């Protein structure tokens, strides 16, 4: 049986930190949803520049991998998987341009459109499947989040509670067929009954590609936020418990739990439900905000570099997507 390892991870945060006041002191920054724990404002976040693309983010995030493993090794990856939170161009994913920019010629190149905030775990499973069932031996998985500095800074959106939470960044993972940092198991759960519950809306009712002046935003309502909080609080502990059950490891045996980070309420509720103390649940929410799909690899990268993860540690990566249509957890022995 082929063993697949998450051999390395790296992250990139664009620009300087943007303080909370950029949103909270914006004229008209008053929204009844701001009282919800879903929208408690982090102190800082990062924004992409106006002309900074998903491919730019990935290229910057991959540079540490090139420095550590060599350009030739990274260029020879067999599998390239890319998730872009906000596609730069209609019809065309970022994957092919990432391959061109980095000089890659992968046998498998897939733009992953679903799984949102948990897409790193989904891509981890997909890469493991390809590396164990084909002759592919290496994979690069990339999460680019670029919506904060573009979608949420629009003049009509910036004053809303939802705008102050996201941040931009990119995280990447390098997988190989080795036993260095083995992926011990992955649990994924698709919940199509919640599909479509997260929507983008425009006040004038037009579709986003039709001409008009209204600005695209996420369609949050008080009822919808309550439902998302309930689902998220339930789904993430469930997939973690299922994963630990498969591995025969008690949840309190997790040395480091790294999740997506929509808000502080979710982070606290998840670790309390699983039984992991705060010091074993690192996050980057206060400095980066909600990084969507990039949160898991960026936080994992920072935790490794800061020494919060030690050799031999059991690390669990977990999260859920959108309004609850996907949840996943993976275990890696570092």
GROMACS .gro file of C-alpha atoms in nm:
model
  334
    1UNK     CA    1   0.000   0.000   0.000
    2UNK     CA    2   0.147   0.334  -0.107
    3UNK     CA    3   0.195   0.588   0.172
    4UNK     CA    4   0.138   0.954   0.091
    5UNK     CA    5   0.291   1.234   0.294
    6UNK     CA    6   0.208   1.601   0.329
    7UNK     CA    7   0.578   1.667   0.288
    8UNK     CA    8   0.567   2.044   0.313
    9UNK     CA    9   0.338   2.346   0.333
   10UNK     CA   10   0.390   2.716   0.272
   11UNK     CA   11   0.184   3.032   0.289
   12UNK     CA   12   0.177   3.388   0.163
   13UNK     CA   13  -0.004   3.698   0.292
   14UNK     CA   14  -0.027   3.998   0.058
   15UNK     CA   15   0.048   4.357   0.153
   16UNK     CA   16   0.051   4.513   0.498
   17UNK     CA   17  -0.209   4.440   0.761
   18UNK     CA   18  -0.541   4.626   0.732
   19UNK     CA   19  -0.686   4.726   1.073
   20UNK     CA   20  -1.048   4.677   1.178
   21UNK     CA   21  -1.103   5.054   1.167
   22UNK     CA   22  -1.087   5.039   0.788
   23UNK     CA   23  -1.436   4.889   0.813
   24UNK     CA   24  -1.580   4.994   1.147
   25UNK     CA   25  -1.516   5.365   1.090
   26UNK     CA   26  -1.644   5.362   0.735
   27UNK     CA   27  -1.941   5.600   0.686
   28UNK     CA   28  -2.264   5.408   0.730
   29UNK     CA   29  -2.092   5.109   0.893
   30UNK     CA   30  -2.396   4.997   1.087
   31UNK     CA   31  -2.562   4.663   1.032
   32UNK     CA   32  -2.790   4.468   1.267
   33UNK     CA   33  -2.596   4.151   1.184
   34UNK     CA   34  -2.287   4.307   1.343
   35UNK     CA   35  -2.423   4.194   1.681
   36UNK     CA   36  -2.402   3.830   1.574
   37UNK     CA   37  -2.105   3.617   1.691
   38UNK     CA   38  -2.072   3.526   1.322
   39UNK     CA   39  -1.936   3.876   1.255
   40UNK     CA   40  -1.713   3.965   1.550
   41UNK     CA   41  -1.440   4.174   1.388
   42UNK     CA   42  -1.077   4.053   1.393
   43UNK     CA   43  -0.809   4.310   1.465
   44UNK     CA   44  -0.624   4.270   1.133
   45UNK     CA   45  -0.642   4.113   0.790
   46UNK     CA   46  -0.453   4.136   0.459
   47UNK     CA   47  -0.582   4.258   0.123
   48UNK     CA   48  -0.468   4.178  -0.228
   49UNK     CA   49  -0.367   4.472  -0.445
   50UNK     CA   50  -0.608   4.572  -0.719
   51UNK     CA   51  -0.407   4.399  -0.991
   52UNK     CA   52  -0.303   4.095  -0.781
   53UNK     CA   53  -0.449   3.769  -0.915
   54UNK     CA   54  -0.502   3.420  -0.780
   55UNK     CA   55  -0.202   3.308  -0.984
   56UNK     CA   56   0.013   3.582  -0.830
   57UNK     CA   57  -0.083   3.457  -0.483
   58UNK     CA   58  -0.003   3.095  -0.567
   59UNK     CA   59   0.328   3.188  -0.727
   60UNK     CA   60   0.434   3.377  -0.413
   61UNK     CA   61   0.318   3.097  -0.180
   62UNK     CA   62   0.509   2.831  -0.375
   63UNK     CA   63   0.844   3.016  -0.357
   64UNK     CA   64   0.940   2.873  -0.013
   65UNK     CA   65   0.875   2.522  -0.149
   66UNK     CA   66   1.107   2.595  -0.441
   67UNK     CA   67   1.374   2.725  -0.202
   68UNK     CA   68   1.349   2.417   0.019
   69UNK     CA   69   1.308   2.143  -0.244
   70UNK     CA   70   1.455   2.294  -0.559
   71UNK     CA   71   1.285   2.435  -0.866
   72UNK     CA   72   1.339   2.113  -1.062
   73UNK     CA   73   1.154   1.902  -0.805
   74UNK     CA   74   0.855   2.136  -0.785
   75UNK     CA   75   0.840   2.169  -1.163
   76UNK     CA   76   0.816   1.792  -1.195
   77UNK     CA   77   0.493   1.751  -0.992
   78UNK     CA   78   0.251   1.501  -1.142
   79UNK     CA   79  -0.068   1.648  -0.993
   80UNK     CA   80  -0.174   2.013  -0.963
   81UNK     CA   81  -0.496   2.102  -0.781
   82UNK     CA   82  -0.603   2.466  -0.741
   83UNK     CA   83  -0.891   2.624  -0.552
   84UNK     CA   84  -0.960   2.995  -0.617
   85UNK     CA   85  -1.209   3.166  -0.387
   86UNK     CA   86  -1.290   3.441  -0.639
   87UNK     CA   87  -1.199   3.343  -0.998
   88UNK     CA   88  -1.025   3.619  -1.191
   89UNK     CA   89  -1.166   3.524  -1.531
   90UNK     CA   90  -1.503   3.371  -1.623
   91UNK     CA   91  -1.489   3.022  -1.776
   92UNK     CA   92  -1.116   2.974  -1.703
   93UNK     CA   93  -0.978   2.842  -1.377
   94UNK     CA   94  -0.640   2.946  -1.240
   95UNK     CA   95  -0.476   2.604  -1.269
   96UNK     CA   96  -0.345   2.624  -1.623
   97UNK     CA   97  -0.197   2.970  -1.567
   98UNK     CA   98  -0.039   2.849  -1.240
   99UNK     CA   99   0.124   2.565  -1.435
  100UNK     CA  100   0.248   2.805  -1.704
  101UNK     CA  101   0.383   3.058  -1.455
  102UNK     CA  102   0.567   2.795  -1.248
  103UNK     CA  103   0.686   2.591  -1.546
  104UNK     CA  104   0.486   2.281  -1.450
  105UNK     CA  105   0.363   2.009  -1.685
  106UNK     CA  106   0.142   1.795  -1.460
  107UNK     CA  107  -0.034   1.485  -1.583
  108UNK     CA  108  -0.334   1.578  -1.368
  109UNK     CA  109  -0.449   1.941  -1.352
  110UNK     CA  110  -0.780   2.015  -1.183
  111UNK     CA  111  -0.942   2.341  -1.077
  112UNK     CA  112  -1.148   2.256  -0.768
  113UNK     CA  113  -1.458   2.475  -0.755
  114UNK     CA  114  -1.641   2.332  -0.454
  115UNK     CA  115  -1.558   2.260  -0.087
  116UNK     CA  116  -1.481   2.625  -0.009
  117UNK     CA  117  -1.328   2.668   0.337
  118UNK     CA  118  -1.257   2.293   0.360
  119UNK     CA  119  -1.116   2.259   0.009
  120UNK     CA  120  -0.759   2.202   0.133
  121UNK     CA  121  -0.876   1.879   0.297
  122UNK     CA  122  -1.075   1.782  -0.011
  123UNK     CA  123  -0.772   1.839  -0.234
  124UNK     CA  124  -0.558   1.644   0.013
  125UNK     CA  125  -0.790   1.346  -0.028
  126UNK     CA  126  -0.804   1.383  -0.405
  127UNK     CA  127  -0.424   1.405  -0.428
  128UNK     CA  128  -0.386   1.097  -0.207
  129UNK     CA  129  -0.630   0.907  -0.428
  130UNK     CA  130  -0.434   0.993  -0.742
  131UNK     CA  131  -0.097   0.918  -0.584
  132UNK     CA  132  -0.209   0.577  -0.461
  133UNK     CA  133  -0.408   0.465  -0.767
  134UNK     CA  134  -0.190   0.586  -1.055
  135UNK     CA  135   0.180   0.617  -1.129
  136UNK     CA  136   0.177   0.980  -1.010
  137UNK     CA  137   0.421   1.039  -0.724
  138UNK     CA  138   0.403   1.409  -0.635
  139UNK     CA  139   0.126   1.667  -0.604
  140UNK     CA  140   0.090   2.039  -0.542
  141UNK     CA  141  -0.236   2.163  -0.386
  142UNK     CA  142  -0.308   2.535  -0.376
  143UNK     CA  143  -0.567   2.750  -0.196
  144UNK     CA  144  -0.590   3.113  -0.310
  145UNK     CA  145  -0.821   3.353  -0.125
  146UNK     CA  146  -0.855   3.695  -0.289
  147UNK     CA  147  -1.210   3.811  -0.212
  148UNK     CA  148  -1.141   4.038   0.087
  149UNK     CA  149  -0.957   4.314  -0.096
  150UNK     CA  150  -1.189   4.302  -0.396
  151UNK     CA  151  -1.545   4.197  -0.314
  152UNK     CA  152  -1.566   4.323   0.044
  153UNK     CA  153  -1.406   4.664  -0.010
  154UNK     CA  154  -1.675   4.782  -0.252
  155UNK     CA  155  -1.834   5.108  -0.138
  156UNK     CA  156  -2.180   4.956  -0.077
  157UNK     CA  157  -2.044   4.641   0.088
  158UNK     CA  158  -1.767   4.783   0.307
  159UNK     CA  159  -2.008   4.906   0.575
  160UNK     CA  160  -2.176   4.567   0.617
  161UNK     CA  161  -2.092   4.333   0.903
  162UNK     CA  162  -1.981   4.064   0.661
  163UNK     CA  163  -1.712   4.285   0.504
  164UNK     CA  164  -1.480   4.318   0.804
  165UNK     CA  165  -1.428   3.945   0.860
  166UNK     CA  166  -1.242   3.809   0.552
  167UNK     CA  167  -0.873   3.844   0.475
  168UNK     CA  168  -0.667   3.748   0.173
  169UNK     CA  169  -0.384   3.497   0.148
  170UNK     CA  170  -0.269   3.173  -0.007
  171UNK     CA  171  -0.158   2.837   0.127
  172UNK     CA  172  -0.004   2.546  -0.063
  173UNK     CA  173   0.084   2.187   0.016
  174UNK     CA  174   0.341   1.954  -0.141
  175UNK     CA  175   0.260   1.582  -0.130
  176UNK     CA  176   0.487   1.291  -0.212
  177UNK     CA  177   0.474   0.913  -0.202
  178UNK     CA  178   0.685   0.877   0.111
  179UNK     CA  179   0.645   0.805   0.481
  180UNK     CA  180   0.796   1.130   0.608
  181UNK     CA  181   0.471   1.297   0.718
  182UNK     CA  182   0.208   1.035   0.640
  183UNK     CA  183  -0.155   1.119   0.579
  184UNK     CA  184  -0.322   0.870   0.813
  185UNK     CA  185  -0.681   0.919   0.702
  186UNK     CA  186  -0.937   1.156   0.557
  187UNK     CA  187  -1.311   1.187   0.620
  188UNK     CA  188  -1.523   1.389   0.379
  189UNK     CA  189  -1.895   1.445   0.393
  190UNK     CA  190  -2.103   1.607   0.119
  191UNK     CA  191  -2.437   1.747   0.238
  192UNK     CA  192  -2.629   1.846  -0.075
  193UNK     CA  193  -2.941   1.924   0.129
  194UNK     CA  194  -2.765   2.248   0.224
  195UNK     CA  195  -2.650   2.323  -0.129
  196UNK     CA  196  -2.760   2.663  -0.251
  197UNK     CA  197  -2.813   2.804   0.098
  198UNK     CA  198  -2.517   3.037   0.051
  199UNK     CA  199  -2.603   3.289  -0.218
  200UNK     CA  200  -2.456   3.600  -0.374
  201UNK     CA  201  -2.702   3.882  -0.424
  202UNK     CA  202  -2.745   4.214  -0.602
  203UNK     CA  203  -2.999   4.468  -0.484
  204UNK     CA  204  -3.139   4.530  -0.831
  205UNK     CA  205  -3.204   4.158  -0.887
  206UNK     CA  206  -2.982   4.127  -1.193
  207UNK     CA  207  -2.753   3.831  -1.249
  208UNK     CA  208  -2.391   3.910  -1.174
  209UNK     CA  209  -2.282   3.915  -1.541
  210UNK     CA  210  -2.561   4.148  -1.652
  211UNK     CA  211  -2.488   4.523  -1.673
  212UNK     CA  212  -2.585   4.735  -1.374
  213UNK     CA  213  -2.454   4.941  -1.083
  214UNK     CA  214  -2.542   4.739  -0.772
  215UNK     CA  215  -2.254   4.562  -0.596
  216UNK     CA  216  -2.220   4.190  -0.535
  217UNK     CA  217  -2.243   4.072  -0.174
  218UNK     CA  218  -2.316   3.754   0.021
  219UNK     CA  219  -2.684   3.713   0.100
  220UNK     CA  220  -2.676   3.685   0.480
  221UNK     CA  221  -2.998   3.700   0.683
  222UNK     CA  222  -3.051   3.659   1.058
  223UNK     CA  223  -3.225   3.325   1.003
  224UNK     CA  224  -2.955   3.209   0.763
  225UNK     CA  225  -2.674   3.305   1.000
  226UNK     CA  226  -2.842   3.110   1.283
  227UNK     CA  227  -2.867   2.802   1.061
  228UNK     CA  228  -2.504   2.826   0.951
  229UNK     CA  229  -2.386   2.861   1.312
  230UNK     CA  230  -2.585   2.554   1.415
  231UNK     CA  231  -2.462   2.344   1.124
  232UNK     CA  232  -2.099   2.448   1.157
  233UNK     CA  233  -2.096   2.383   1.532
  234UNK     CA  234  -2.227   2.033   1.466
  235UNK     CA  235  -2.055   1.925   1.145
  236UNK     CA  236  -1.690   1.989   1.223
  237UNK     CA  237  -1.684   1.794   1.553
  238UNK     CA  238  -1.872   1.513   1.380
  239UNK     CA  239  -1.612   1.464   1.106
  240UNK     CA  240  -1.328   1.493   1.360
  241UNK     CA  241  -1.490   1.228   1.582
  242UNK     CA  242  -1.546   1.000   1.283
  243UNK     CA  243  -1.185   1.040   1.176
  244UNK     CA  244  -1.053   0.967   1.526
  245UNK     CA  245  -1.280   0.666   1.546
  246UNK     CA  246  -1.139   0.526   1.223
  247UNK     CA  247  -0.785   0.578   1.346
  248UNK     CA  248  -0.856   0.439   1.692
  249UNK     CA  249  -0.729   0.759   1.853
  250UNK     CA  250  -0.921   0.951   2.121
  251UNK     CA  251  -0.995   1.312   2.032
  252UNK     CA  252  -0.789   1.429   2.328
  253UNK     CA  253  -0.494   1.255   2.163
  254UNK     CA  254  -0.485   1.524   1.893
  255UNK     CA  255  -0.165   1.724   1.938
  256UNK     CA  256  -0.270   2.008   1.707
  257UNK     CA  257  -0.612   2.084   1.563
  258UNK     CA  258  -0.612   2.324   1.268
  259UNK     CA  259  -0.945   2.433   1.126
  260UNK     CA  260  -1.091   2.693   0.900
  261UNK     CA  261  -1.167   3.010   1.096
  262UNK     CA  262  -1.494   3.186   1.010
  263UNK     CA  263  -1.508   3.350   1.354
  264UNK     CA  264  -1.397   3.315   1.715
  265UNK     CA  265  -1.727   3.152   1.820
  266UNK     CA  266  -1.675   2.856   1.588
  267UNK     CA  267  -1.314   2.812   1.701
  268UNK     CA  268  -1.411   2.797   2.067
  269UNK     CA  269  -1.715   2.575   2.013
  270UNK     CA  270  -1.521   2.325   1.801
  271UNK     CA  271  -1.234   2.274   2.041
  272UNK     CA  272  -1.470   2.248   2.339
  273UNK     CA  273  -1.686   1.992   2.158
  274UNK     CA  274  -1.383   1.782   2.063
  275UNK     CA  275  -1.202   1.827   2.394
  276UNK     CA  276  -0.888   1.996   2.261
  277UNK     CA  277  -0.744   2.276   2.479
  278UNK     CA  278  -0.691   2.621   2.329
  279UNK     CA  279  -0.312   2.591   2.318
  280UNK     CA  280  -0.348   2.290   2.088
  281UNK     CA  281  -0.585   2.469   1.850
  282UNK     CA  282  -0.372   2.733   1.675
  283UNK     CA  283  -0.534   2.988   1.446
  284UNK     CA  284  -0.448   3.309   1.262
  285UNK     CA  285  -0.787   3.477   1.293
  286UNK     CA  286  -0.675   3.786   1.486
  287UNK     CA  287  -0.406   3.873   1.233
  288UNK     CA  288  -0.557   3.735   0.911
  289UNK     CA  289  -0.934   3.719   0.958
  290UNK     CA  290  -1.134   3.453   0.778
  291UNK     CA  291  -0.901   3.320   0.509
  292UNK     CA  292  -1.165   3.082   0.373
  293UNK     CA  293  -0.992   2.785   0.206
  294UNK     CA  294  -0.644   2.927   0.267
  295UNK     CA  295  -0.688   2.930   0.646
  296UNK     CA  296  -0.589   2.568   0.705
  297UNK     CA  297  -0.262   2.567   0.505
  298UNK     CA  298  -0.161   2.919   0.614
  299UNK     CA  299  -0.219   2.838   0.983
  300UNK     CA  300  -0.044   2.503   0.944
  301UNK     CA  301   0.255   2.674   0.784
  302UNK     CA  302   0.278   2.936   1.060
  303UNK     CA  303   0.237   2.672   1.331
  304UNK     CA  304   0.522   2.466   1.188
  305UNK     CA  305   0.752   2.766   1.154
  306UNK     CA  306   0.677   2.889   1.507
  307UNK     CA  307   0.745   2.549   1.665
  308UNK     CA  308   0.386   2.485   1.777
  309UNK     CA  309   0.399   2.149   1.600
  310UNK     CA  310   0.673   1.905   1.702
  311UNK     CA  311   0.809   1.587   1.541
  312UNK     CA  312   0.571   1.299   1.606
  313UNK     CA  313   0.266   1.518   1.661
  314UNK     CA  314  -0.073   1.403   1.538
  315UNK     CA  315  -0.222   1.696   1.348
  316UNK     CA  316  -0.587   1.706   1.247
  317UNK     CA  317  -0.704   1.945   0.974
  318UNK     CA  318  -1.079   2.008   0.964
  319UNK     CA  319  -1.347   2.246   0.847
  320UNK     CA  320  -1.677   2.300   0.672
  321UNK     CA  321  -1.779   2.490   0.361
  322UNK     CA  322  -2.032   2.756   0.263
  323UNK     CA  323  -2.358   2.714   0.455
  324UNK     CA  324  -2.273   2.354   0.550
  325UNK     CA  325  -2.277   2.164   0.220
  326UNK     CA  326  -1.938   2.002   0.285
  327UNK     CA  327  -1.732   1.905   0.589
  328UNK     CA  328  -1.401   1.722   0.612
  329UNK     CA  329  -1.117   1.621   0.842
  330UNK     CA  330  -0.773   1.473   0.779
  331UNK     CA  331  -0.501   1.341   1.008
  332UNK     CA  332  -0.128   1.377   0.942
  333UNK     CA  333   0.160   1.246   1.156
  334UNK     CA  334   0.437   1.505   1.150
   0.00000   0.00000   0.00000
